[in-house]
Amino acid sequence: MNATFQSTFHPVSAPDFLPAPQLRQLQMARLSRILQHAYDRVPLFRERLQQRDLTPSSIRHLEDISRLPFTQKSDLRDTYPFGLFAMDIHDVVRLHASSGTTGKPIVVAYSREDIQVWSNAMERCFAAYGMNANDIIQNAYGYGLFTGGLGAHYGGESLGATVIPISGGNTERQLMVMKDFGVTAICCTPSYFVHLCERIQDLNVDLASLPLRTGVFGAEPWSDAMRDRIQEMTGIRAYDIYGLSEIVGPGVACECAQQSGLHVLEDYFYPEIIDPDTEEPLPDGTEGELVLTTLSKFAMPMIRYRTRDITAIIPEPCACGRSLRRIRRISRRSDDMFIIRGVNVYPSQIETAMLRVEGTTPHYQIVLTRQHSLDQIAVQIEVTPQIFSDTVKAIEASRRRIQQEIENLTGIRVTVELVRPGAVPRSEGKAQRIVDKRNV
Ligand code: DLL
């Protein structure tokens, strides 16, 4: 089926506005095709279907997808490196890999068409942020095995914009390029952008005097509170972008000008929300684990991939007019939750609570330790130089307020340590929010 719509108005975004019945039809046609492809070429998938007495033709309606088995990260690990490929390696034009916390990385593959699909998805995300061919994009996502750099790069070129492939790191050079090349949009992790902004302030450069107006931030959870801080501090519009290597990389879902949830590029990626414990599908509006099926990826199709990312499908249509359904911004993963004295806590809750107090910065680290078989949690939070040079009494008052905010939101009492500006280690990519010292 040909999904390219000829429109003189804005061809790149046309699939975003397909009437829902047409979109569902397109998804079903693509689902049938990808299931057959995976069944024919991926032994693990075929065996799992056979065990359930299913064939691709058993799936006649989109809702039937819930009869299919899940795919998990462990499946990629167990079949490392190429076991889930559905194409001969010679037809694969690109490999990326994502390193986990333990052991071997997972490897993902793209055919030539898959790269086109990915570039188109990223291009449509950029267009949804209001970017166009006149933009000059500083692409500070890491280039290499990480999907961020090349994903944004191809999307930017596809849009016709000017892409600067600066990759992550070398903050001084980033700032020079931003100033001298007239950068209008920047792509990087939100934590790295905050770091860049602080360096800009140190150098007494006024960001508002630069043409930068769009930030494309993702690859790690960040809160609305952090968005507000960034927008206030810089005057740019800060947009969320979501994706994961197993599905394609960045470009699975993006915000639009409304900044109210992320539109899933549903013509390419089919979303479901399940209860992570019972594995049953959940209705729209209910929070659960996001499960994604790639509808147009042929080198390595992913059927019902369990992302471990927690979100909900927003039932209401978006004011922007896109028919693509939205998910709430992903604030956490089911596996970055930690349990302290019986209470479930997520780093994002701590971030939201601490940013309610003036003088805090979005640089923080949560340190878990164990004393006499009791878990302890300390949160190290950087404060602004003004707070840090306050009287001991004033610093202590801020510390208590933060502690109280965190207790109000999470229900647990944590030890808050206010640390000097620059004390929390910076990352050029994803920030490390939790340091777990309990097993060492
Ligand atoms: O992080 C791809 C990416 C690159 C996305 C650049 C956006 C921008 P992975 O390294 O495989 O791929 O990590 C994927 O990161 O399952 C989420 O847990 C988390 N993540 C990605 N984007 C967001 C986001 C890339 N916008 C994992 N908000 C995912 C929250 C995010 N978490």
Coordinates of C-alpha atoms and ligand atoms in Angstrom, one line a residue:
M1 CA 0.0 0.0 0.0
N2 CA 1.3 3.4 -0.9
A3 CA 1.1 5.8 2.0
T4 CA 2.7 8.8 0.3
F5 CA 0.1 11.4 -0.2
Q6 CA 0.6 14.0 -2.9
S7 CA -0.3 17.4 -1.5
T8 CA 1.1 20.7 -2.6
F9 CA 0.3 22.0 0.9
H10 CA 2.6 20.0 3.1
P11 CA 3.3 16.5 1.8
V12 CA 5.6 15.5 4.6
S13 CA 2.9 15.8 7.3
A14 CA 0.0 14.4 5.3
P15 CA 0.0 11.0 7.0
D16 CA -0.3 12.8 10.4
F17 CA -3.8 14.1 9.4
L18 CA -5.2 10.9 7.8
P19 CA -8.8 10.4 8.9
A20 CA -8.9 7.7 11.6
P21 CA -10.7 5.0 9.6
Q22 CA -8.1 5.3 6.8
L23 CA -5.3 5.2 9.3
R24 CA -6.6 2.0 10.9
Q25 CA -7.0 0.5 7.4
L26 CA -3.4 1.4 6.6
Q27 CA -2.2 0.0 9.9
M28 CA -4.0 -3.3 9.3
A29 CA -2.6 -3.7 5.8
R30 CA 0.9 -3.0 7.0
L31 CA 0.5 -5.3 10.1
S32 CA -0.6 -8.2 7.9
R33 CA 2.4 -7.7 5.6
I34 CA 5.0 -7.4 8.4
L35 CA 3.6 -10.4 10.3
Q36 CA 3.9 -12.6 7.2
H37 CA 7.4 -11.3 6.6
A38 CA 8.5 -12.0 10.2
Y39 CA 6.8 -15.4 10.2
D40 CA 8.6 -16.4 7.0
R41 CA 12.0 -15.2 8.1
V42 CA 12.4 -15.2 11.9
P43 CA 12.4 -18.7 13.4
L44 CA 11.8 -17.5 16.9
F45 CA 8.7 -15.6 15.9
R46 CA 7.4 -18.5 13.8
E47 CA 7.9 -21.0 16.6
R48 CA 6.1 -18.8 19.1
L49 CA 3.1 -18.5 16.8
Q50 CA 3.0 -22.2 16.1
Q51 CA 3.0 -23.0 19.8
R52 CA -0.2 -20.9 20.0
D53 CA -1.7 -22.4 16.9
L54 CA -1.6 -19.0 15.2
T55 CA -0.5 -18.0 11.7
P56 CA -0.3 -14.4 10.4
S57 CA -3.7 -14.8 8.8
S58 CA -5.3 -15.4 12.3
I59 CA -4.8 -11.7 12.9
R60 CA -7.7 -10.2 10.9
H61 CA -8.4 -7.0 12.9
L62 CA -6.1 -4.6 14.7
E63 CA -7.5 -5.7 18.1
D64 CA -6.4 -9.3 17.4
I65 CA -2.9 -8.1 17.9
S66 CA -3.3 -8.9 21.6
R67 CA -3.3 -12.6 20.7
L68 CA 0.3 -12.4 19.5
P69 CA 3.2 -13.2 21.8
F70 CA 5.4 -10.4 23.2
T71 CA 9.0 -9.7 22.3
Q72 CA 11.4 -8.7 25.1
K73 CA 14.8 -7.3 25.4
S74 CA 16.0 -10.7 26.6
D75 CA 15.0 -12.1 23.2
L76 CA 17.4 -9.7 21.5
R77 CA 20.1 -10.7 24.0
D78 CA 19.5 -14.4 23.7
T79 CA 19.8 -14.3 19.9
Y80 CA 22.8 -11.9 19.9
P81 CA 23.9 -10.6 17.5
F82 CA 21.8 -11.3 14.4
G83 CA 19.2 -13.8 15.5
L84 CA 16.1 -11.7 15.0
F85 CA 17.1 -10.3 11.6
A86 CA 14.5 -10.9 8.9
M87 CA 16.8 -10.1 6.1
D88 CA 20.1 -11.4 4.9
I89 CA 23.0 -9.4 6.3
H90 CA 23.9 -8.3 2.8
D91 CA 20.6 -6.5 2.4
V92 CA 21.1 -4.7 5.7
V93 CA 22.6 -1.3 5.1
R94 CA 23.1 -0.1 8.7
L95 CA 23.6 -1.6 12.2
H96 CA 23.2 0.2 15.5
A97 CA 23.6 -1.1 19.0
S98 CA 22.5 -0.2 22.4
S99 CA 24.5 -1.2 25.4
G100 CA 22.6 -2.2 28.5
T101 CA 23.8 -2.0 32.0
T102 CA 25.0 -5.6 31.9
G103 CA 26.6 -7.9 29.3
K104 CA 26.4 -7.7 25.5
P105 CA 24.7 -4.9 23.7
I106 CA 21.6 -5.5 21.6
V107 CA 22.0 -5.1 17.9
V108 CA 19.4 -3.6 15.5
A109 CA 19.4 -3.6 11.7
Y110 CA 18.0 -1.4 8.9
S111 CA 17.4 -2.1 5.2
R112 CA 17.6 0.8 2.8
E113 CA 13.8 1.3 3.0
D114 CA 13.9 1.1 6.8
I115 CA 16.3 4.1 6.7
Q116 CA 13.9 6.0 4.5
V117 CA 11.0 5.2 6.9
W118 CA 13.1 6.4 9.9
S119 CA 14.2 9.6 8.1
N120 CA 10.6 10.3 7.2
A121 CA 9.5 9.7 10.8
M122 CA 12.2 12.1 12.1
E123 CA 11.4 14.7 9.4
R124 CA 7.7 14.6 10.4
C125 CA 8.7 15.1 14.1
F126 CA 10.8 18.2 13.2
A127 CA 7.9 19.5 11.1
A128 CA 5.5 19.0 14.0
Y129 CA 7.8 21.3 16.1
G130 CA 7.4 23.9 13.5
M131 CA 10.8 23.4 12.0
N132 CA 11.4 23.7 8.2
A133 CA 14.1 23.8 5.5
N134 CA 15.4 27.1 6.7
D135 CA 16.5 25.7 10.1
I136 CA 20.1 25.3 11.0
I137 CA 20.2 22.3 13.3
Q138 CA 23.0 21.7 15.8
N139 CA 22.8 17.9 16.3
A140 CA 24.5 17.2 19.6
Y141 CA 23.1 13.7 20.0
G142 CA 26.0 11.2 20.0
Y143 CA 26.9 9.8 16.5
G144 CA 28.0 6.2 16.5
L145 CA 26.2 3.1 17.6
F146 CA 23.7 5.2 19.5
T147 CA 20.7 6.0 17.3
G148 CA 20.3 9.6 18.3
G149 CA 22.9 11.2 16.1
L150 CA 22.3 9.6 12.8
G151 CA 18.5 9.5 13.3
A152 CA 18.3 13.2 13.8
H153 CA 20.8 13.8 11.1
Y154 CA 18.9 12.0 8.4
G155 CA 15.6 13.5 9.5
G156 CA 17.1 17.0 9.4
E157 CA 18.5 16.5 5.9
S158 CA 15.3 15.0 4.7
L159 CA 13.5 18.2 5.9
G160 CA 16.0 20.1 3.8
A161 CA 17.4 21.9 6.8
T162 CA 21.1 22.5 7.4
V163 CA 22.5 19.9 9.8
I164 CA 25.7 20.4 11.8
P165 CA 26.8 16.9 12.9
I166 CA 28.7 18.1 16.0
S167 CA 27.8 15.1 18.1
G168 CA 28.0 15.2 21.9
G169 CA 30.7 16.7 24.1
N170 CA 33.2 19.6 23.8
T171 CA 31.0 22.2 25.4
E172 CA 33.2 25.1 24.3
R173 CA 33.0 24.1 20.7
Q174 CA 29.2 23.6 21.0
L175 CA 28.8 27.2 22.2
M176 CA 31.1 28.6 19.5
V177 CA 29.1 26.8 16.8
M178 CA 25.8 27.8 18.2
K179 CA 26.9 31.5 18.2
D180 CA 28.9 31.6 14.9
F181 CA 26.7 29.4 12.7
G182 CA 23.4 31.0 13.5
V183 CA 21.9 27.8 14.9
T184 CA 18.1 27.9 15.1
A185 CA 17.5 24.4 16.6
I186 CA 19.4 22.1 18.8
C187 CA 19.0 18.3 19.4
C188 CA 20.4 16.8 22.5
T189 CA 19.4 15.2 25.9
P190 CA 17.6 17.7 28.1
S191 CA 20.2 17.3 30.9
Y192 CA 23.0 18.2 28.4
F193 CA 21.2 21.3 27.2
V194 CA 20.8 22.5 30.8
H195 CA 24.6 22.1 31.1
L196 CA 25.2 24.0 27.9
C197 CA 22.9 26.8 29.1
E198 CA 24.9 27.2 32.3
R199 CA 28.1 27.4 30.4
I200 CA 26.6 30.1 28.2
Q201 CA 25.7 32.1 31.3
D202 CA 29.2 31.7 32.7
L203 CA 30.5 33.2 29.5
N204 CA 28.1 36.1 29.8
V205 CA 26.5 35.3 26.4
D206 CA 22.8 36.3 26.2
L207 CA 21.0 33.3 24.7
A208 CA 18.0 35.5 23.9
S209 CA 20.3 37.4 21.5
L210 CA 21.0 34.2 19.5
P211 CA 18.6 32.9 16.8
L212 CA 18.1 29.6 18.7
R213 CA 14.4 29.0 19.1
T214 CA 13.7 25.2 19.1
G215 CA 15.1 22.4 21.3
V216 CA 14.5 18.7 20.4
F217 CA 15.1 16.9 23.7
G218 CA 14.7 13.2 24.5
A219 CA 16.5 9.9 25.1
E220 CA 15.9 10.3 28.9
P221 CA 12.9 11.2 31.1
W222 CA 12.4 14.8 31.9
S223 CA 9.6 16.6 33.6
D224 CA 7.2 19.4 32.7
A225 CA 8.9 21.3 35.5
M226 CA 12.2 21.0 33.7
R227 CA 10.6 22.1 30.4
D228 CA 9.3 25.2 32.2
R229 CA 12.8 26.0 33.6
I230 CA 14.4 25.5 30.2
Q231 CA 11.9 27.7 28.4
E232 CA 12.0 30.4 31.0
M233 CA 15.8 30.4 31.1
T234 CA 16.3 30.5 27.4
G235 CA 13.2 31.7 25.6
I236 CA 13.2 28.7 23.2
R237 CA 10.5 26.2 22.8
A238 CA 11.6 22.8 24.3
Y239 CA 10.0 19.8 22.6
D240 CA 10.0 16.2 23.7
I241 CA 11.0 13.4 21.3
Y242 CA 10.7 9.7 22.1
G243 CA 12.2 6.6 20.7
L244 CA 14.2 3.4 21.4
S245 CA 16.8 1.5 19.4
E246 CA 14.8 -1.7 19.3
I247 CA 11.9 0.0 17.4
V248 CA 13.9 2.4 15.2
G249 CA 15.7 5.1 17.4
P250 CA 14.3 8.6 17.9
G251 CA 11.2 9.4 15.9
V252 CA 8.7 6.9 17.4
A253 CA 6.6 9.8 19.0
C254 CA 6.9 13.5 19.2
E255 CA 5.1 16.6 20.5
C256 CA 3.5 19.2 18.4
A257 CA 3.0 22.9 19.0
Q258 CA 0.5 22.1 21.7
Q259 CA 3.2 20.5 23.9
S260 CA 0.5 18.3 25.4
G261 CA 1.5 14.7 24.9
L262 CA 3.5 12.9 22.1
H263 CA 1.9 11.8 18.9
V264 CA 2.9 8.3 18.0
L265 CA 3.8 8.0 14.3
E266 CA 1.1 5.4 14.2
D267 CA 1.4 4.6 10.5
Y268 CA 4.8 3.2 11.3
F269 CA 4.5 2.1 14.9
Y270 CA 1.5 0.5 16.5
P271 CA 1.1 1.4 20.2
E272 CA -0.7 -0.6 23.0
I273 CA -0.7 -0.2 26.7
I274 CA -0.6 -3.2 28.9
D275 CA -0.6 -4.0 32.6
P276 CA 3.0 -5.0 33.2
D277 CA 2.0 -7.6 35.7
T278 CA -1.0 -9.3 34.1
E279 CA 0.1 -8.4 30.5
E280 CA -3.5 -7.6 29.7
P281 CA -4.3 -4.7 27.4
L282 CA -5.5 -1.5 29.2
P283 CA -8.0 1.0 28.0
D284 CA -7.0 4.4 26.7
G285 CA -6.4 6.9 29.5
T286 CA -5.0 4.2 31.8
E287 CA -1.3 4.2 32.7
G288 CA 0.7 1.1 31.9
E289 CA 3.6 -0.3 29.9
L290 CA 3.9 0.8 26.3
V291 CA 4.1 -2.1 23.8
L292 CA 5.1 -1.2 20.2
T293 CA 4.9 -3.1 16.9
T294 CA 6.8 -1.9 13.9
L295 CA 4.5 -1.8 10.9
S296 CA 7.1 -0.8 8.3
K297 CA 10.5 -2.1 9.3
F298 CA 11.8 -5.1 7.4
A299 CA 15.4 -5.8 8.4
M300 CA 14.3 -6.4 12.0
P301 CA 10.6 -6.2 12.6
M302 CA 9.5 -6.0 16.3
I303 CA 6.2 -7.5 17.1
R304 CA 4.6 -6.4 20.4
Y305 CA 7.9 -5.2 21.9
R306 CA 7.7 -4.5 25.6
T307 CA 9.4 -1.2 26.1
R308 CA 9.2 -1.1 29.9
D309 CA 8.3 2.6 29.5
I310 CA 5.3 3.7 31.5
T311 CA 2.7 6.0 29.9
A312 CA -0.9 6.2 28.9
I313 CA -2.7 6.8 25.6
I314 CA -4.5 10.1 25.7
P315 CA -8.1 9.5 24.7
E316 CA -9.0 13.0 23.5
P317 CA -8.0 14.3 20.1
C318 CA -5.3 16.9 19.9
A319 CA -6.1 20.6 19.1
C320 CA -3.5 20.5 16.3
G321 CA -5.7 18.2 14.2
R322 CA -3.3 15.3 13.9
S323 CA -5.2 12.0 14.0
L324 CA -2.2 10.2 15.3
R325 CA -3.0 9.2 18.9
R326 CA -0.9 10.8 21.7
I327 CA 0.9 9.2 24.7
R328 CA 1.7 11.1 27.9
R329 CA 5.3 12.0 28.2
I330 CA 7.3 9.1 29.5
S331 CA 8.2 10.0 33.0
R332 CA 9.6 6.6 34.0
R333 CA 10.5 3.1 33.2
S334 CA 9.0 0.1 35.0
D335 CA 12.6 -0.9 35.8
D336 CA 13.9 2.4 37.1
M337 CA 11.6 2.3 40.0
F338 CA 13.2 1.6 43.4
I339 CA 11.4 0.5 46.5
I340 CA 12.4 2.2 49.7
R341 CA 10.8 1.1 52.9
G342 CA 8.0 -0.5 50.9
V343 CA 7.2 2.6 48.9
N344 CA 7.7 2.7 45.1
V345 CA 9.7 5.7 44.1
Y346 CA 10.7 7.0 40.7
P347 CA 13.5 9.6 39.9
S348 CA 10.9 11.7 38.0
Q349 CA 8.9 12.3 41.2
I350 CA 12.0 13.5 43.0
E351 CA 12.8 15.8 40.1
T352 CA 9.3 17.3 40.0
A353 CA 9.3 17.8 43.8
M354 CA 12.7 19.4 44.1
L355 CA 12.2 21.8 41.2
R356 CA 9.2 23.3 43.0
V357 CA 11.7 25.0 45.3
E358 CA 13.5 28.1 43.9
G359 CA 17.2 28.0 43.7
T360 CA 17.4 24.3 42.8
T361 CA 18.9 23.3 39.4
P362 CA 17.9 20.2 37.4
H363 CA 21.2 18.5 38.3
Y364 CA 20.7 15.8 40.8
Q365 CA 21.7 12.3 41.7
I366 CA 19.9 9.7 43.9
V367 CA 22.3 7.6 46.0
L368 CA 21.0 4.4 47.5
T369 CA 22.9 2.7 50.3
R370 CA 22.3 0.0 52.8
Q371 CA 23.1 0.4 56.5
H372 CA 22.4 -2.4 58.9
S373 CA 20.2 -4.1 56.2
L374 CA 18.1 -0.9 56.0
D375 CA 17.9 1.0 52.7
Q376 CA 18.9 4.6 52.8
I377 CA 18.2 7.2 50.1
A378 CA 20.1 10.4 49.7
V379 CA 19.4 13.0 47.1
Q380 CA 22.3 15.3 46.1
I381 CA 20.9 18.4 44.5
E382 CA 22.9 21.2 43.0
V383 CA 21.7 24.7 43.8
T384 CA 22.4 28.0 42.2
P385 CA 25.5 30.0 43.3
Q386 CA 23.2 32.5 45.0
I387 CA 21.7 29.9 47.3
F388 CA 25.1 28.3 47.8
S389 CA 26.6 31.6 49.1
D390 CA 23.6 32.2 51.4
T391 CA 23.9 32.0 55.2
V392 CA 24.0 28.5 56.7
K393 CA 20.6 29.2 58.1
A394 CA 19.1 30.1 54.7
I395 CA 20.7 27.0 53.1
E396 CA 19.3 24.8 55.8
A397 CA 15.8 26.3 55.2
S398 CA 16.0 25.5 51.5
R399 CA 17.2 22.0 52.3
R400 CA 14.2 21.4 54.6
R401 CA 11.7 22.8 52.1
I402 CA 13.0 20.4 49.4
Q403 CA 13.0 17.5 51.8
Q404 CA 9.4 18.4 52.6
E405 CA 8.3 18.7 49.0
I406 CA 9.8 15.2 48.2
E407 CA 8.1 13.7 51.3
N408 CA 4.8 15.2 50.2
L409 CA 5.0 13.8 46.7
T410 CA 6.5 10.4 47.4
G411 CA 5.6 9.7 50.9
I412 CA 9.1 9.0 52.0
R413 CA 11.6 10.9 54.0
V414 CA 14.9 11.3 52.2
T415 CA 18.2 12.8 53.1
V416 CA 18.7 15.9 51.0
E417 CA 22.2 17.2 50.4
L418 CA 22.6 20.5 48.7
V419 CA 25.8 20.5 46.7
R420 CA 27.8 23.3 45.1
P421 CA 27.2 24.2 41.4
G422 CA 29.0 21.8 39.2
A423 CA 29.3 19.0 41.8
V424 CA 27.0 16.5 40.1
P425 CA 28.8 14.7 37.3
R426 CA 27.6 15.9 33.8
S427 CA 26.9 13.6 30.9
E428 CA 27.1 14.4 27.2
G429 CA 24.3 11.9 26.7
K430 CA 21.9 10.3 29.1
A431 CA 22.2 11.6 32.7
Q432 CA 22.8 9.0 35.4
R433 CA 20.1 9.7 38.0
I434 CA 20.5 6.7 40.3
V435 CA 23.7 5.5 42.0
D436 CA 23.0 2.2 43.7
K437 CA 25.6 1.4 46.2
R438 CA 23.6 -1.3 47.9
N439 CA 25.3 -4.3 46.3
V440 CA 28.9 -3.1 46.6
Ligands
DLL1 O1 17.4 6.9 23.5 C1 16.7 6.9 21.2 C2 16.5 8.4 21.2 C3 17.5 9.2 20.8 C4 15.3 9.0 21.6 C5 17.4 10.6 20.8 C6 15.1 10.3 21.6 C7 16.2 11.2 21.2 P1 17.9 4.0 23.5 O2 19.3 4.4 23.8 O3 17.6 2.6 23.0 O4 17.3 4.9 22.4 O5 17.0 4.3 24.8 C8 15.6 4.1 24.8 O6 15.3 5.8 26.5 O7 13.0 3.1 26.2 C9 13.2 5.3 27.2 O8 13.3 4.6 28.5 C10 14.2 6.4 27.2 N1 13.7 7.5 26.4 C11 13.9 7.8 25.1 N2 13.3 9.0 24.8 C12 12.7 9.4 25.9 C13 11.9 10.5 26.3 C14 17.2 6.3 22.5 N3 11.6 11.5 25.4 C15 15.0 4.4 26.1 N4 11.3 10.6 27.5 C16 13.5 4.4 26.1 C17 11.6 9.6 28.4 C18 12.9 8.5 26.9 N5 12.4 8.6 28.2

